[in-house]
Each structure stands twice: as structure tokens, then as C-alpha cells.
XYZ file of C-alpha atoms in Angstrom:
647
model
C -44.977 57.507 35.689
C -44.057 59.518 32.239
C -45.955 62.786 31.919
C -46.051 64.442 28.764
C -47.325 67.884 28.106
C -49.613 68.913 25.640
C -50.808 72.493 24.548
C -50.543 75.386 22.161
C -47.616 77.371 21.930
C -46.343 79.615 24.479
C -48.650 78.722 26.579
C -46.095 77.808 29.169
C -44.941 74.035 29.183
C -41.276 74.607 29.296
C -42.012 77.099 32.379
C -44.074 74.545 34.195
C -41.563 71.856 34.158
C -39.028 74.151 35.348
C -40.910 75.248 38.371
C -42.379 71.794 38.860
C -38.714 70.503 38.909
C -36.089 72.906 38.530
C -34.958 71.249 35.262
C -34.549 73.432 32.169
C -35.684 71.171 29.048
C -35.001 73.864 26.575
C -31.160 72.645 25.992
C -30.948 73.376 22.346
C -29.399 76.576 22.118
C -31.973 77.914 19.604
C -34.691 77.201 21.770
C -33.522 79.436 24.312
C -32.948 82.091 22.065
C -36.095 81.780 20.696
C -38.001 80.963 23.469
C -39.896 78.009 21.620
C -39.297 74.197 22.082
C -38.102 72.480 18.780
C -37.675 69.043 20.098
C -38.793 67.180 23.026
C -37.368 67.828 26.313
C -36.665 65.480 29.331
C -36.946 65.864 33.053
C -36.724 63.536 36.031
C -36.860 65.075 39.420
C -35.891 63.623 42.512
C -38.587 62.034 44.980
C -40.109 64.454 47.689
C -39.542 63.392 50.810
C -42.329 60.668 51.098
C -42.513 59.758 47.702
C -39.046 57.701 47.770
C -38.734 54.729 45.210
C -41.924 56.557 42.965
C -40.329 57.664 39.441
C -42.146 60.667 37.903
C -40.805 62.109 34.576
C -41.920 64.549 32.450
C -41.261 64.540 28.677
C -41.890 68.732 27.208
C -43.321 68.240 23.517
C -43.218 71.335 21.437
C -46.781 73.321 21.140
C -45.966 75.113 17.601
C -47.743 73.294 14.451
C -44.883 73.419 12.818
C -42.744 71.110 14.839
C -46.089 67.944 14.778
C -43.623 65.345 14.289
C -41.482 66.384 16.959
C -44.331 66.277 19.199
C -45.252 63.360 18.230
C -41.625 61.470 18.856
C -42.429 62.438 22.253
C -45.649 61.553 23.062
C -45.126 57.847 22.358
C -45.039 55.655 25.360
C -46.374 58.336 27.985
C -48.745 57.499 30.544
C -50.049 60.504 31.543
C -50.991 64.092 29.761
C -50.604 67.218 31.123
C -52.597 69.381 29.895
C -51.624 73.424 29.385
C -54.230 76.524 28.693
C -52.968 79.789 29.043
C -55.829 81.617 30.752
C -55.776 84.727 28.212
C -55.767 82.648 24.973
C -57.673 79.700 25.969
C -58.160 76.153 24.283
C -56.543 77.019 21.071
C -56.011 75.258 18.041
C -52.924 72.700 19.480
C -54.874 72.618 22.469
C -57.314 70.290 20.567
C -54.660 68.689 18.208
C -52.393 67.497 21.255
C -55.279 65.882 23.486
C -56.800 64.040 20.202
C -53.401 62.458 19.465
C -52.936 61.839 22.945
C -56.375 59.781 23.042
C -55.320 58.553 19.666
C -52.150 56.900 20.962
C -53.971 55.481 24.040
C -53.499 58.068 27.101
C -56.029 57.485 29.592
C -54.723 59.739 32.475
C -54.739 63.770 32.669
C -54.389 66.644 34.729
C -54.805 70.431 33.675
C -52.732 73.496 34.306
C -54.116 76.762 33.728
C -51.281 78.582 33.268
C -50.509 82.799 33.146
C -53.381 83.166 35.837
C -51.789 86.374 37.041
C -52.440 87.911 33.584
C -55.811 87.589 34.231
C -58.877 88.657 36.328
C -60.722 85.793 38.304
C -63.723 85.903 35.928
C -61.658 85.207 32.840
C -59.932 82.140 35.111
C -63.424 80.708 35.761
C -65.073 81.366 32.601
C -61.398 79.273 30.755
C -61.916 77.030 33.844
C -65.766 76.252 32.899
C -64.930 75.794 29.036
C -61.883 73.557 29.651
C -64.514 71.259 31.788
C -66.939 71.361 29.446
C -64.811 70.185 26.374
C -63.050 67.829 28.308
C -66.303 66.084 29.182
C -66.671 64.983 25.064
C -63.401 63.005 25.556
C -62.096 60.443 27.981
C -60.244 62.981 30.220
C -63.518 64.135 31.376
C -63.486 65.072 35.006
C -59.532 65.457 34.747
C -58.334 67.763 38.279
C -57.506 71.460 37.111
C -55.252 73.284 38.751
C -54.902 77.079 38.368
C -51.161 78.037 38.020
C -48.793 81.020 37.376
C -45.143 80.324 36.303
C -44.056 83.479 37.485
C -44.974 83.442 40.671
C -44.844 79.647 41.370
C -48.628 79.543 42.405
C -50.422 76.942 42.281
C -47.414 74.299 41.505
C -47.140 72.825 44.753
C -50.060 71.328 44.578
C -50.069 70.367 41.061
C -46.830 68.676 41.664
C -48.241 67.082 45.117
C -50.686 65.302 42.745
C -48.564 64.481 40.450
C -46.449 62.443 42.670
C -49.292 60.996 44.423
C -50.413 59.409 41.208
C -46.521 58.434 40.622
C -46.806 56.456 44.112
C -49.406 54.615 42.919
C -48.192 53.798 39.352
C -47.996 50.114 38.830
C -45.328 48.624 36.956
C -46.179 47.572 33.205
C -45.401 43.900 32.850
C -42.596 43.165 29.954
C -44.830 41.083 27.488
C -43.407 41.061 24.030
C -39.742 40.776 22.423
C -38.247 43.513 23.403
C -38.097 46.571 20.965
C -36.879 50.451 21.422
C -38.064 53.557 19.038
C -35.028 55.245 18.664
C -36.258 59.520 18.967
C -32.362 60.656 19.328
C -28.753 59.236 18.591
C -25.708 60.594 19.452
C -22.264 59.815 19.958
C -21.009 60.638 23.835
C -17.031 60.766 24.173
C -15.752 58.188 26.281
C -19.318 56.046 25.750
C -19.421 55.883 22.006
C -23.185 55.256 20.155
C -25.928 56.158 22.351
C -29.730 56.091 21.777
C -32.402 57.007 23.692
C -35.909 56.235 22.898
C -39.156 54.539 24.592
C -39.425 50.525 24.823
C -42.125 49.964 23.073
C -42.735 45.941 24.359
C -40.466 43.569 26.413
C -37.102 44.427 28.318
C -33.329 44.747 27.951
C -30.679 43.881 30.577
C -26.898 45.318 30.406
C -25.108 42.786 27.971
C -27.884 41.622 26.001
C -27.037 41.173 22.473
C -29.213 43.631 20.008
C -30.359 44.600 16.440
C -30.750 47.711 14.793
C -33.759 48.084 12.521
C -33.835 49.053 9.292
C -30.274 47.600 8.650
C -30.117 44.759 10.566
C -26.406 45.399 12.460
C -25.688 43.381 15.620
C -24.609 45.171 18.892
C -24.565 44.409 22.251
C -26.311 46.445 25.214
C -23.003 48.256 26.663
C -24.564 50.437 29.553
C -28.390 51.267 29.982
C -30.218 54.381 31.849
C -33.567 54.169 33.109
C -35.331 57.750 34.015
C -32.220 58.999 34.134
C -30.489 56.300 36.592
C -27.925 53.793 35.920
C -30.252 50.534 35.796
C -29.269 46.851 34.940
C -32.907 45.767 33.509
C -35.021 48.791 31.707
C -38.580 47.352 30.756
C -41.793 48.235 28.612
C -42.896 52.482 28.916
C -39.823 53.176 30.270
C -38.031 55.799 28.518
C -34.183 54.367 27.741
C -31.028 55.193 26.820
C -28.616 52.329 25.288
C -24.897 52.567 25.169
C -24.371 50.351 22.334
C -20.754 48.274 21.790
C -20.112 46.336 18.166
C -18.260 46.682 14.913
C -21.201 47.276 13.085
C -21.810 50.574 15.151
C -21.069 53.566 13.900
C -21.736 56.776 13.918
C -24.698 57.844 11.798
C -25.800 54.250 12.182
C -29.156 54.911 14.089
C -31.384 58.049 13.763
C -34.858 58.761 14.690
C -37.578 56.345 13.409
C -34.996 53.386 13.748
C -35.621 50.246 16.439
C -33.433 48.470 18.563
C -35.006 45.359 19.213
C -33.707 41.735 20.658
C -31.512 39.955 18.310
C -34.284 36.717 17.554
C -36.944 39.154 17.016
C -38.916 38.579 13.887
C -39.669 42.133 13.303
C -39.449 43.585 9.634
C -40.236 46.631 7.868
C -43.548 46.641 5.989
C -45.320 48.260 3.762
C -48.740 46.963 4.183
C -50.547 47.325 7.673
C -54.027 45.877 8.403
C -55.327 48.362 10.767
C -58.519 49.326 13.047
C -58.654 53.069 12.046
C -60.625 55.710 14.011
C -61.712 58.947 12.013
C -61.721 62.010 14.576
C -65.283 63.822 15.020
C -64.206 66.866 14.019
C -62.326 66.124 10.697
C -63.829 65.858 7.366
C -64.608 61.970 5.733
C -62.071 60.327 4.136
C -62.229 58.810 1.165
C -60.692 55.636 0.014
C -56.903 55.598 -1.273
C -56.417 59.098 0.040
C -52.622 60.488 0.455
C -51.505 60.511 4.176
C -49.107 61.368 6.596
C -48.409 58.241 9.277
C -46.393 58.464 12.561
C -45.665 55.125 14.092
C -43.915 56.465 17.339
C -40.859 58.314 15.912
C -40.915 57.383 12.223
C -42.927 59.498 10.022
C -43.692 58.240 6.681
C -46.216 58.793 3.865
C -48.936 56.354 2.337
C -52.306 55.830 1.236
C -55.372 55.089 3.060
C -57.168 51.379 1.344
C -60.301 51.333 3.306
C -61.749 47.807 3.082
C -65.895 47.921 4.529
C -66.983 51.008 2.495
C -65.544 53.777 0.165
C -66.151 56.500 2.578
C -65.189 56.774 6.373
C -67.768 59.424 8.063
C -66.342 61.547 11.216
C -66.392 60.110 14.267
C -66.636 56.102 12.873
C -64.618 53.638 12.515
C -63.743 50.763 10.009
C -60.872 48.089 8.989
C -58.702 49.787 6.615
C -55.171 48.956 4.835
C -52.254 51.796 5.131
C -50.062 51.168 2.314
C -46.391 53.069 2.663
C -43.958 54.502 1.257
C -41.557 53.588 3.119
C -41.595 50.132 5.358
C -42.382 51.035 9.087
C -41.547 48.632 11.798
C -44.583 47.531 13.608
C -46.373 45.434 15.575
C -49.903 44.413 16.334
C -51.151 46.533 19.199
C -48.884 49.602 18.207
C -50.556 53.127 17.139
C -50.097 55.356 14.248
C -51.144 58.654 13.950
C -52.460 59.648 10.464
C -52.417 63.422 9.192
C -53.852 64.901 5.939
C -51.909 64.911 3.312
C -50.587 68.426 3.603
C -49.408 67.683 7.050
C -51.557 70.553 8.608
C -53.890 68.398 10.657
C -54.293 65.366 12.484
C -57.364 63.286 10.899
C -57.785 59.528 12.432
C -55.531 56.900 14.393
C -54.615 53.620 13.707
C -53.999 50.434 15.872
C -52.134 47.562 13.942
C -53.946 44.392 13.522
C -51.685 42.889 11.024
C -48.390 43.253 9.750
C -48.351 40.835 6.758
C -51.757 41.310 5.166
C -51.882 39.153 1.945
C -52.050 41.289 -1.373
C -55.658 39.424 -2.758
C -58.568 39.390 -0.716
C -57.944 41.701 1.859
C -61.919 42.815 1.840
C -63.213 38.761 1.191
C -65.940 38.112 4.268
C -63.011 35.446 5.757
C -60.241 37.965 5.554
C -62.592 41.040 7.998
C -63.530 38.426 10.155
C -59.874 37.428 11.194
C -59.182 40.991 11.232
C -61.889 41.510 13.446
C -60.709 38.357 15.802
C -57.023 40.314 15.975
C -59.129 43.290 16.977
C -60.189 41.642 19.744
C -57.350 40.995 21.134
C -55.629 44.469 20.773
C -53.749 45.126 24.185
C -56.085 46.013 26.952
C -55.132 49.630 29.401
C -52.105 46.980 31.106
C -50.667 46.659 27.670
C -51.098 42.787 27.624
C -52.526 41.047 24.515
C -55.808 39.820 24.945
C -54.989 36.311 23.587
C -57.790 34.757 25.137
C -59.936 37.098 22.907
C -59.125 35.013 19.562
C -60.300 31.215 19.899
C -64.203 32.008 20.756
C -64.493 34.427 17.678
C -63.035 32.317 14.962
C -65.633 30.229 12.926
C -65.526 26.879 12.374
C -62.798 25.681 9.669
C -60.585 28.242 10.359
C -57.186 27.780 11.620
C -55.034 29.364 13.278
C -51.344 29.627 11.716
C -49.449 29.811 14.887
C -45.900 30.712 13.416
C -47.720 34.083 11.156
C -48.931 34.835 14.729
C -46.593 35.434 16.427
C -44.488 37.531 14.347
C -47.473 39.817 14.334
C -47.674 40.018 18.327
C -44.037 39.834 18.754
C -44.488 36.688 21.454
C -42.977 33.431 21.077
C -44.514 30.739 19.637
C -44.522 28.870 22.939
C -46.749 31.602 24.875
C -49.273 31.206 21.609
C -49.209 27.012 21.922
C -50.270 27.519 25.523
C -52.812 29.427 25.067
C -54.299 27.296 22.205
C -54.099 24.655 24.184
C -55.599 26.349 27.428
C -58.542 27.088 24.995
C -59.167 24.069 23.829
C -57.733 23.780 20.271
C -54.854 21.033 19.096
C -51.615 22.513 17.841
C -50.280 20.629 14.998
C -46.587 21.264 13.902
C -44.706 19.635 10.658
C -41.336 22.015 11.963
C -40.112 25.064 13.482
C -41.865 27.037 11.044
C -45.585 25.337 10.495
C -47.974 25.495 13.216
C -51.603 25.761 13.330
C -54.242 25.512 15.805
C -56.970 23.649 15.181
C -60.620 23.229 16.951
C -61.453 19.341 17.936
C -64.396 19.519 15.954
C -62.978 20.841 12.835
C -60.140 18.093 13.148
C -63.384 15.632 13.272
C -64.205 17.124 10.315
C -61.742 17.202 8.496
C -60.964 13.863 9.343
C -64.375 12.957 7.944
C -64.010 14.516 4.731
C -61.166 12.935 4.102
C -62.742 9.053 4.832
C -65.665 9.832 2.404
C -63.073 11.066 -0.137
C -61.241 7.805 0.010
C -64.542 5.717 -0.072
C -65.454 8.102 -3.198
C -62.280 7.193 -4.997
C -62.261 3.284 -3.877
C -66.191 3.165 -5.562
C -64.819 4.850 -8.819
C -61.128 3.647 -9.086
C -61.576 -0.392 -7.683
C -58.125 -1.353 -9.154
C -55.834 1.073 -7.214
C -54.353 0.957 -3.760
C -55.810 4.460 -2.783
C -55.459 7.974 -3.134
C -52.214 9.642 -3.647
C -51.435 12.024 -0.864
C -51.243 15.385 -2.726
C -54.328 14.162 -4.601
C -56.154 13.244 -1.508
C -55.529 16.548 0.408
C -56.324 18.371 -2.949
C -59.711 16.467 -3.079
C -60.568 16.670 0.922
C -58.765 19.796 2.508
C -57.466 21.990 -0.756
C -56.686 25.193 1.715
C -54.358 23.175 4.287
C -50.515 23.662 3.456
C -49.361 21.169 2.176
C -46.584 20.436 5.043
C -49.512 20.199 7.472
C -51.823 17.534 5.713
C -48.804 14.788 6.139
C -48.719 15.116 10.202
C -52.593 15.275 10.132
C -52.597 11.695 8.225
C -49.791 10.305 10.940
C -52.937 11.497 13.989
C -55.854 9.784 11.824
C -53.661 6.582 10.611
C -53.610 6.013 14.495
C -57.481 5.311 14.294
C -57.148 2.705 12.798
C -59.572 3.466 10.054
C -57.176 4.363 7.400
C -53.737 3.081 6.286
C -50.780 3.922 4.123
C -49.393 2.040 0.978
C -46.146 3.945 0.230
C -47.583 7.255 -1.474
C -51.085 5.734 -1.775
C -53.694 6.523 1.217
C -56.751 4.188 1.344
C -59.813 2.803 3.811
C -58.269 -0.058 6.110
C -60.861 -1.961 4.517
C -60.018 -1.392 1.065
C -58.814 -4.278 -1.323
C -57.632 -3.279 -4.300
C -57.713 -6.047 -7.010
C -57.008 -6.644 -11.141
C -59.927 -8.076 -12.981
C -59.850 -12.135 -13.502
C -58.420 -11.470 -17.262
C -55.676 -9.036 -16.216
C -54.844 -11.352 -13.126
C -54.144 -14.545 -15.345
C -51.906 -11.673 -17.629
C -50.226 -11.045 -14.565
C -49.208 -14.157 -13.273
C -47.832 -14.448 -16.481
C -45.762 -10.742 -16.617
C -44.583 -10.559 -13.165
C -41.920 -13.564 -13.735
C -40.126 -12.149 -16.637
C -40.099 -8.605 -14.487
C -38.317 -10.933 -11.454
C -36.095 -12.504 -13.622
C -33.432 -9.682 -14.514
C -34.511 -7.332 -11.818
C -32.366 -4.012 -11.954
C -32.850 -4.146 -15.734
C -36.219 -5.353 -16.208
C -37.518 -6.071 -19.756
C -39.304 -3.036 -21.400
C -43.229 -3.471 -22.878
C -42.695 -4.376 -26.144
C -40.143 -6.862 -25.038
C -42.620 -8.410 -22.886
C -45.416 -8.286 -25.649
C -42.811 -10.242 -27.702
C -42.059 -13.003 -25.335
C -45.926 -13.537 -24.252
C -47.091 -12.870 -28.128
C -49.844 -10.113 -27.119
C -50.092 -7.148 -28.154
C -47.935 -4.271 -27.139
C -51.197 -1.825 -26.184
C -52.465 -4.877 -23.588
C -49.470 -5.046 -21.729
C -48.957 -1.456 -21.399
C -52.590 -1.182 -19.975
C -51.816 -3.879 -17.548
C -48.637 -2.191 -16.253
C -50.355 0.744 -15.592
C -53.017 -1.075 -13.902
C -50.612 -2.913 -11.734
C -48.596 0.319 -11.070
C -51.899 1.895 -9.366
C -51.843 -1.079 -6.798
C -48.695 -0.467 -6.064
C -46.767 -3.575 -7.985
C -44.686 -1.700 -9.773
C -43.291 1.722 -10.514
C -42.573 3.277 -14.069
C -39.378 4.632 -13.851
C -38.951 5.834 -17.615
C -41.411 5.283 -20.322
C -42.541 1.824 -20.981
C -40.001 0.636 -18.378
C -41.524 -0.786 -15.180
C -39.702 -2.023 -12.156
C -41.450 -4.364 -9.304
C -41.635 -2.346 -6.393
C -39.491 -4.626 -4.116
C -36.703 -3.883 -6.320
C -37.403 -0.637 -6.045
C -37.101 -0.125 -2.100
C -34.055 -2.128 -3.309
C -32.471 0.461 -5.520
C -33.733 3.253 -3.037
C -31.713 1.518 0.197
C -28.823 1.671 -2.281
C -29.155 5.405 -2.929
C -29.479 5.564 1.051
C -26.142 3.762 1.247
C -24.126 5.634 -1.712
C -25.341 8.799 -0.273
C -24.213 7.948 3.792
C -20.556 7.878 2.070
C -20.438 10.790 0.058
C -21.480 14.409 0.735
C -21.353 15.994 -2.722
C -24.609 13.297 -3.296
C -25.164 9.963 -5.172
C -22.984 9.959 -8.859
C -24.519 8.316 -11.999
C -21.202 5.976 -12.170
C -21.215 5.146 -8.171
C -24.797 3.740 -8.426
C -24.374 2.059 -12.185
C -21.507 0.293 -10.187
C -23.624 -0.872 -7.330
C -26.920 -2.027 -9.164
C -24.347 -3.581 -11.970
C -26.603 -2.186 -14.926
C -25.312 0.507 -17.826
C -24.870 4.241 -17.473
C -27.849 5.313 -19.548
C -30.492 3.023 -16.982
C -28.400 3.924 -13.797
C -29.184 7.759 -14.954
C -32.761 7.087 -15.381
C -33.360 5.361 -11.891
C -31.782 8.685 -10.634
C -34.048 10.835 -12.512
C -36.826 9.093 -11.331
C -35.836 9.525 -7.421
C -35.623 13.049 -8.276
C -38.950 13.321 -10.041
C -41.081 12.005 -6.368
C -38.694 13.801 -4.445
C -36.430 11.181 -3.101
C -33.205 13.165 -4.053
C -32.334 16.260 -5.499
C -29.741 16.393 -8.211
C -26.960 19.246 -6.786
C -23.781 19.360 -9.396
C -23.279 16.100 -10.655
C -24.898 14.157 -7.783
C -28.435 13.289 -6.338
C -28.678 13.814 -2.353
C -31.206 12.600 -0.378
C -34.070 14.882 0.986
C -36.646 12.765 1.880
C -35.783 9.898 4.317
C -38.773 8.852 4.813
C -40.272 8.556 1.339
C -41.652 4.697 1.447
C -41.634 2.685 -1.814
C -43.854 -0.307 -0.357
């Protein structure tokens, strides 16, 4: 269990700790001379007898205003405040301060010291004693045990510490959930070690060995030696405070400093400077309006932004609403973590903020759809074990919404296979086109999408007769116009197994559908189609054909066109059509040429194999490139699309 103090200053925290564990945690050499903690100091005692294997630390913030973001490096990641009044002064301003960021960053747990109680008479300790209660009970560390100490003396510390370890026996260990990631709040370079950082693991865990990255410059290291508490350890997990002796030739010296993450090397973390967030305005401080300048610190980085609420103009004391924090500077985050905002001055805490979203789109971010996902991530903000409330999402999402898997996780830091499961647990169907697009769906929204897209091809069969069915871009831009793209094609592959629909190369249509020319352009085409056959990788062009036949040139281009929507042909240049057999024929070739030759498919390799001239052999290559067959790279055409059908 990690205790951190909280409190005014000189009001006796460094004291405390030192008679609670005979650790000095004053070991800058200026804060001994002047008596005032700077930075945050560490202590881990060992067990009492009877409280073997129980881990209690304590982490000493600093109690002058001055030093906020100090304190704040600190707090992150403890589980437990202790709280210190000095019974002469009181609750004083930093008194307040510390406990609100303390609830702000998700401390449930507290225990009070009333320190300098020999400076006092009895009636001042019970009157301090009765207003400490009494605030305490407007907050959630109402009912919190007070204990009545004096450093000097050392009353009153035994049993403060007695509790203390009591809880620390019964301290259950957080579970690891999440890629791992570490706020860096100090690096230093130890002879004999080389780059060391210690910080607080802010999701997952880290074994000796593991292979690392070091956020914001993206340098690989590996995971030389680890400490725990203060104990060589092989495994360090979530809320444990760390340090990492970190091996690599991209390590160096001044490479990390405070504000800086190590996290696992696949993690998909990134700076940001956008951050949907949940934001909570303190009772006591005054409203805030929208866009107003901020300070934000997201465990130890501290950087400056603007506050974009996104319900209302105004935030009132004591509410709270979905808001946007737009930076400065890109902070590292993760949906679940905490930031602390302060005014802009830097004088006073004013709200907190959980993340909801790391990559909030730049339009729309108040449209009804966009609060009401923000809302479902809300729901699922990491309960008092630190897990992700996953199961949270699915029942809140309304119908024709889904769920883009891959954005997902990068937001909750989980793998995409945890996030499949639980879709599938609650009842939705993942569909995947690759690594990188995957979206839940609900059953019925499938079946209704499915539906829309059957009355969409019986709408275009009653209005277009003559051709073969729908294109597929066309059809998903008629049916489905928000799906990605990459999605709509493994949706088709599901519904062509119903049997209800069918494919025709690009063309989509009913199963039921018979496309068909009209009896005048029939007889033309019985007529057509031969001289197309009879030189077919350098088919005659329309007004060769209107020659032959003796019609006019406008007729036969109509009937082409015609022919080319039921799939008999393709126009591969201007009033040049090929039959589509010969087609598939010219695309196998490409296939072949290309199986032989990785610099791609040249213009004089394929004019050798179809046997025509250099000027058509370019134009059959153009068109491959224009559907997306091939892609011309240098002077050849490579394949991207295997599976493009020209039937």
C-alpha cells in the first residue's frame, strides 16, 4: 500500500515519516537547510514483526504552494492519503488544495494526523479535532480515523503506524490490465547502472528483460534491472512505484526527464493534443467559462491548454459536463487516466479530468451522436479495482452505431483480442477486413443493414432494367454511406452467403435479377458482338463498327454502353470496347507478367504477350490502373488487387 501525505506547509510531513519509519525523505541538500520539501520524498520501511510479506510505502509531497507540480508528480498512483493538520494552525489553505486533488485523482482511503499536539492545550486539540471531522464529512474521506500525534515526542505514532500496517495487510493486489506504461517523475544516471528512472506504472506490468519505449521520442531499450518498493523484483505491476535500469544505444543521458513514459514496445500510445474528457468543477471554485486558459497535470507532465466545453458555455461549481482540453503540448494518455486542471495563473486547483478519448475528431465533437459515445466511454471509466468496465459499453450504444474495435483499443490501451471477446460475450458480431479494421456490430443492425441494402438493389433493378446491378462503391454509397469503405466488402461476402444476393464482377444485384437489352438493341447485338470476337486483343473501335454494319456512329456507341452495364464488355479507352472474356484474359496475363517480375508489369513485356502495338498495350495498362487492378510504380504496373473479378 502507497501512502502519500498531504497538508500545508510545515505542518510536519517530513517529521512524521521519519518517526513512522526512521527514513529521512528530505535528501536534497537544500531541503535540509531549509527545512522545506522541494520534491517528493520516498520511504519503505521494513515489516513489523507480524506484518511480514505486507508492503507499506510512503511517498512525502511538498506542502508549500509554490512547489504544486511537485506535489502533484507524487501523488499519482497512491492509494492512500495521509492527511496532516498542525493543531495550532489548523486546516489551512493546502490543507484543502491537497485532499481535493487527492479526490480528484481518485484516492478513496485516508487517515489523519494531528500533528504539534504538544504545542497545544487539549481544548485547541478537540476543537481542530471537531473541525477536521466536520469538513471531512463534505468529502469522501468522511469518517477517516484521526490520530493525535507529536513528532517530538513520538506520541501518538505507534498507533498511527499500527493502523497503517493493518490496512497494508489487507491491501489487495491491483490486477495488471492494460499495456504496460511508467510516468517517469525522476531520471538519473547511477555509476556502474547507467540510465535509471523511477516513476509509478500507470497500467500493465514489466518483467526484467522486457524490451521498452520511451515516450515522447520513441527510443527502444530494454528493461536492464527493476526495483519494486525498494526491493530487487523480477515482475513490477500496476500502482507500484518503479525504478527501471534501462540498457540500449538509444539511451542516453538526458534522454528521459519528468513527464516522459516508458511504456511496452507494441503499445499504441501517442502524444495528443486533443482529450475528450469527463471534467468535474470543484464546489468551491468559481465557473468556468468556455475556452478558458489552463494549467493540466497528467501524472508528472504539466502542460498548458484551453478548456472547449461541449454541453453548455458555462460550467457552475460543483457540476460536471463533457468537455475537450486542447494542449499545448501533446500529453500521453489514456482513457481512464486523471488530469488535474489549475487556473491559469497556476495559483489554484479548479476541476479534474478523467480521459474518455484520446483521438476526438476535429468536427462534431458537440453533434447529439458524438456526447452519446462519449457518454458510453464514461461508462466504462475504471471502477475503485482499476479495471475497465467494458461490459458498460454494448447496452448504452443506440442502434446503428458501431463500434470501431481497432480506435478502441488504442484509447484503453488493451489489445484488440480482450475487446473481440467482450463484443462477442455481449452479443455483437465483430467484422474485420485486416489487422487494422474492426467493428462490432449488433445482430439487429446487421439485419438492417442487410435490408437496406436488398431494397436498394430492388430500387436500382426497377429504374436501371438493362444493367447487371449496382456497383459496389455505388451500392454502399446508396445503402450504408457512413460504413468505411474496407468494411462494406466483408459485409457483402456474410450476406452473398444468403443466398439472396449475388456478385457479377464489380456489379452487386438481387439473385433474382435478369438484366436484359431491349428486342431492337438485342438483334444490334447479335450483330456487334462477332466483329468484337473476331480480332480480340485489338477489337475494332465504334466508328469502325458503324462502318462495317452501315449505322450510325451515335447507335452503336449507345449500345456499347448499354452492353457494358450488363457486364459484356468493358471500355478500356474511349470508344474502344473489349468483351469481357478477353478481358479476364488480358488480366490473367498481367497476373502472369507480374509473378516474374518484381519491379511490376512493363508496357513492352505485355505488348509482347497480347501481340498488339505499344500505344493499345499502354492503354489496357491504364485501364487496370484506373479500377485498381495495378498500380503503376516507375515504369511498371504491379498488382494490388488479386481478387478484382472481371466476369
Amino acid at each position: 500500500m502507497i501512502v502519500g501525505t498531504a497538508g500545508h506547509v510545515d505542518h510536519g510531513k517530513t517529521a512524521l515519516i521519519r518517526g513512522l519509519t526512521g527514513i529521512a525523505t528530505d535528501r536534497l541538500k537544500e531541503e535540509q537547510t531549509r527545512g522545506l520539501t522541494i520534491e517528493p520524498g520516498y520511504a519503505y520501511p521494513t515489516p513489523p514483526p507480524g506484518s511480514e510479506g505486507a508492503v507499506l510505502g510512503f511517498i512525502d509531497v511538498p506542502g508549500h504552494e509554490r512547489f504544486i507540480a511537485n506535489m502533484l508528480a507524487g501523488a499519482a498512483g497512491i492509494d492512500a492519503m495521509l492527511l496532516v493538520v498542525a493543531a495550532d494552525d489548523g486546516i489551512m489553505p493546502q490543507s484543502v488544495e491537497h485532499l481535493r486533488i487527492l479526490e480528484l485523482l481518485g484516492v478513496e482511503r485516508a487517515w489523519v494526523a494531528l500533528t504539534k499536539c504538544d504545542r497545544v492545550d487539549a481544548a485547541r486539540v478537540q476543537q481542530v479535532r471537531v473541525e477536521i471531522t466536520a469538513w471531512l464529512a463534505q468529502t469522501r474521506f468522511a469518517g477517516a480515523p484521526l490520530f493525535a500525534v507529536s513528532n517530538l515526542s513520538g506520541a501518538g505514532q505507534a498507533a498511527l503506524g499500527a493502523a497503517l500496517w493493518s490496512a497494508a495487510r489487507t491491501q489487495t493486489a491491483r490486477r495488471a490490465g492494460g499495456g504496460f506504461r511508467l510516468a517517469v517523475d525522476r531520471a538519473f544516471v547511477k555509476q556502474g547502472a547507467g540510465v535509471v528512472v523511477t516513476g509509478t506504472i500507470r497500467s500493465g506490468e514489466v518483467r526484467q528483460g522486457d524490451s521498452v519505449r520511451l515516450l515522447p521520442g520513441g527510443a527502444s531499450a530494454r528493461v536492464r534491472a527493476l526495483r519494486a518498493q525498494n526491493r530487487e523484483v523480477g515482475l513490477a505491476r500496476r500502482g507500484e512505484r518503479c525504478a527501471l535500469n534501462l540498457s540500449g544505444s538509444e539511451v542516453e543521458r538526458g534522454t528521459l526527464a519528468r513527464g516522459d513514459w516508458v511504456v511496452a514496445a507494441d503499445s499504441r500510445i501517442e502524444g495528443r493534443q486533443r482529450l475528450d474528457v469527463t471534467l468535474a468543477l470543484l464546489p468551491e471554485a468559481e465557473p468556468l467559462k468556455h475556452w478558458t486558459p489552463v494549467h493540466l497535470h497528467h501524472l508528472s507532465a504539466h502542460v498548458t491548454g484551453h478548456v472547449s466545453l461541449l454541453e453548455g458555455e458555462t460550467l457552475t461549481p460543483g457540476q460536471t459536463m463533457l468537455a475537450q482540453l486542447v494542449l499545448s503540448a501533446p500529453l500521453h494518455a489514456a482513457h481512464g487516466d486523471a488530469v488535474i486542471v489549475r487556473d491559469h495563473g497556476a495559483s489554484r486547483t479548479l476541476a479534474g479530468a478523467r480521459v474518455l478519448d484520446v483521438a476526438p475528431p476535429r468536427r462534431g465533437a458537440r453533434q447529439p451522436a458524438r456526447l452519446a459515445w462519449l457518454q458510453a466511454l464514461r461508462a466504462m471509466l475504471p471502477g475503485a479495482d482499476g479495471e475497465v468496465q467494458l461490459a458498460a459499453l454494448w447496452p448504452r450504444l443506440a442502434s446503428g452505431h458501431s463500434v470501431d474495435l481497432v480506435a478502441l483499443a488504442a484509447n484503453l490501451d488493451l489489445p484488440a483480442a480482450v475487446l473481440d471477446k467482450a463484443a462477442t460475450e455481449a452479443g455483437w458480431v465483430v467484422v474485420a477486413a485486416d489487422a487494422a479494421t474492426r467493428h462490432a456490430f449488433r445482430v439487429d443492425d446487421l439485419a438492417a443493414r442487410y435490408a437496406a441494402v436488398v431494397a436498394r438493389l430492388a430500387q436500382v433493378h426497377a429504374e436501371e432494367p438493362a444493367m447487371r446491378g449496382a456497383e459496389i462503391d455505388r451500392l454502399r454509397r446508396m445503402s450504408a454511406p457512413a460504413l468505411p469503405p474496407a468494411l462494406f466488402r466483408p459485409l457483402l461476402e456474410r450476406w452473398k452467403a444468403e443466398g439472396e444476393i449475388v456478385q457479377h464482377g464489380p456489379f452487386i444485384a438481387l439473385a433474382d435479377h435478369r438484366a436484359t437489352l431491349g428486342e431492337a438493341d438485342a438483334a444490334r447485338w447479335q450483330a456487334v458482338r462477332p466483329l468484337l470476337a473476331q480480332t480480340p486483343f485489338e477489337p475494332p473501335r465504334v466508328r469502325d463498327i458503324a462502318m462495317t454494319l452501315g449505322v450510325d456512329e451515335g447507335e452503336i456507341r449507345t449500345l456499347l454502353r448499354r452492353t457494358a452495364l450488363l457486364g459484356e464488355v468493358y471500355q478500356l479507352r474511349h470508344d474502344h470496347f473489349f468483351l469481357t472474356p478477353h478481358v479476364v484474359q488480358l488480366a490473367d496475363w498481367v497476373r502472369e507478367l507480374a509473378a516474374y517480375s518484381a519491379a511490376g508489369v512493363t508496357a513492352a513485356a505485355f505488348r509482347d504477350r497480347v501481340g498488339c502495338g505499344r500505344k493499345l498495350a499502354v492503354a489496357i495498362l491504364e485501364f487496370f490502373d484506373r479500377v485498381g487492378f495495378t498500380r503503376r510504380i516507375g515504369d511498371g504496373h504491379k498488382v494490388i488487387r488479386q481478387d478484382m473479378l472481371f466476369t
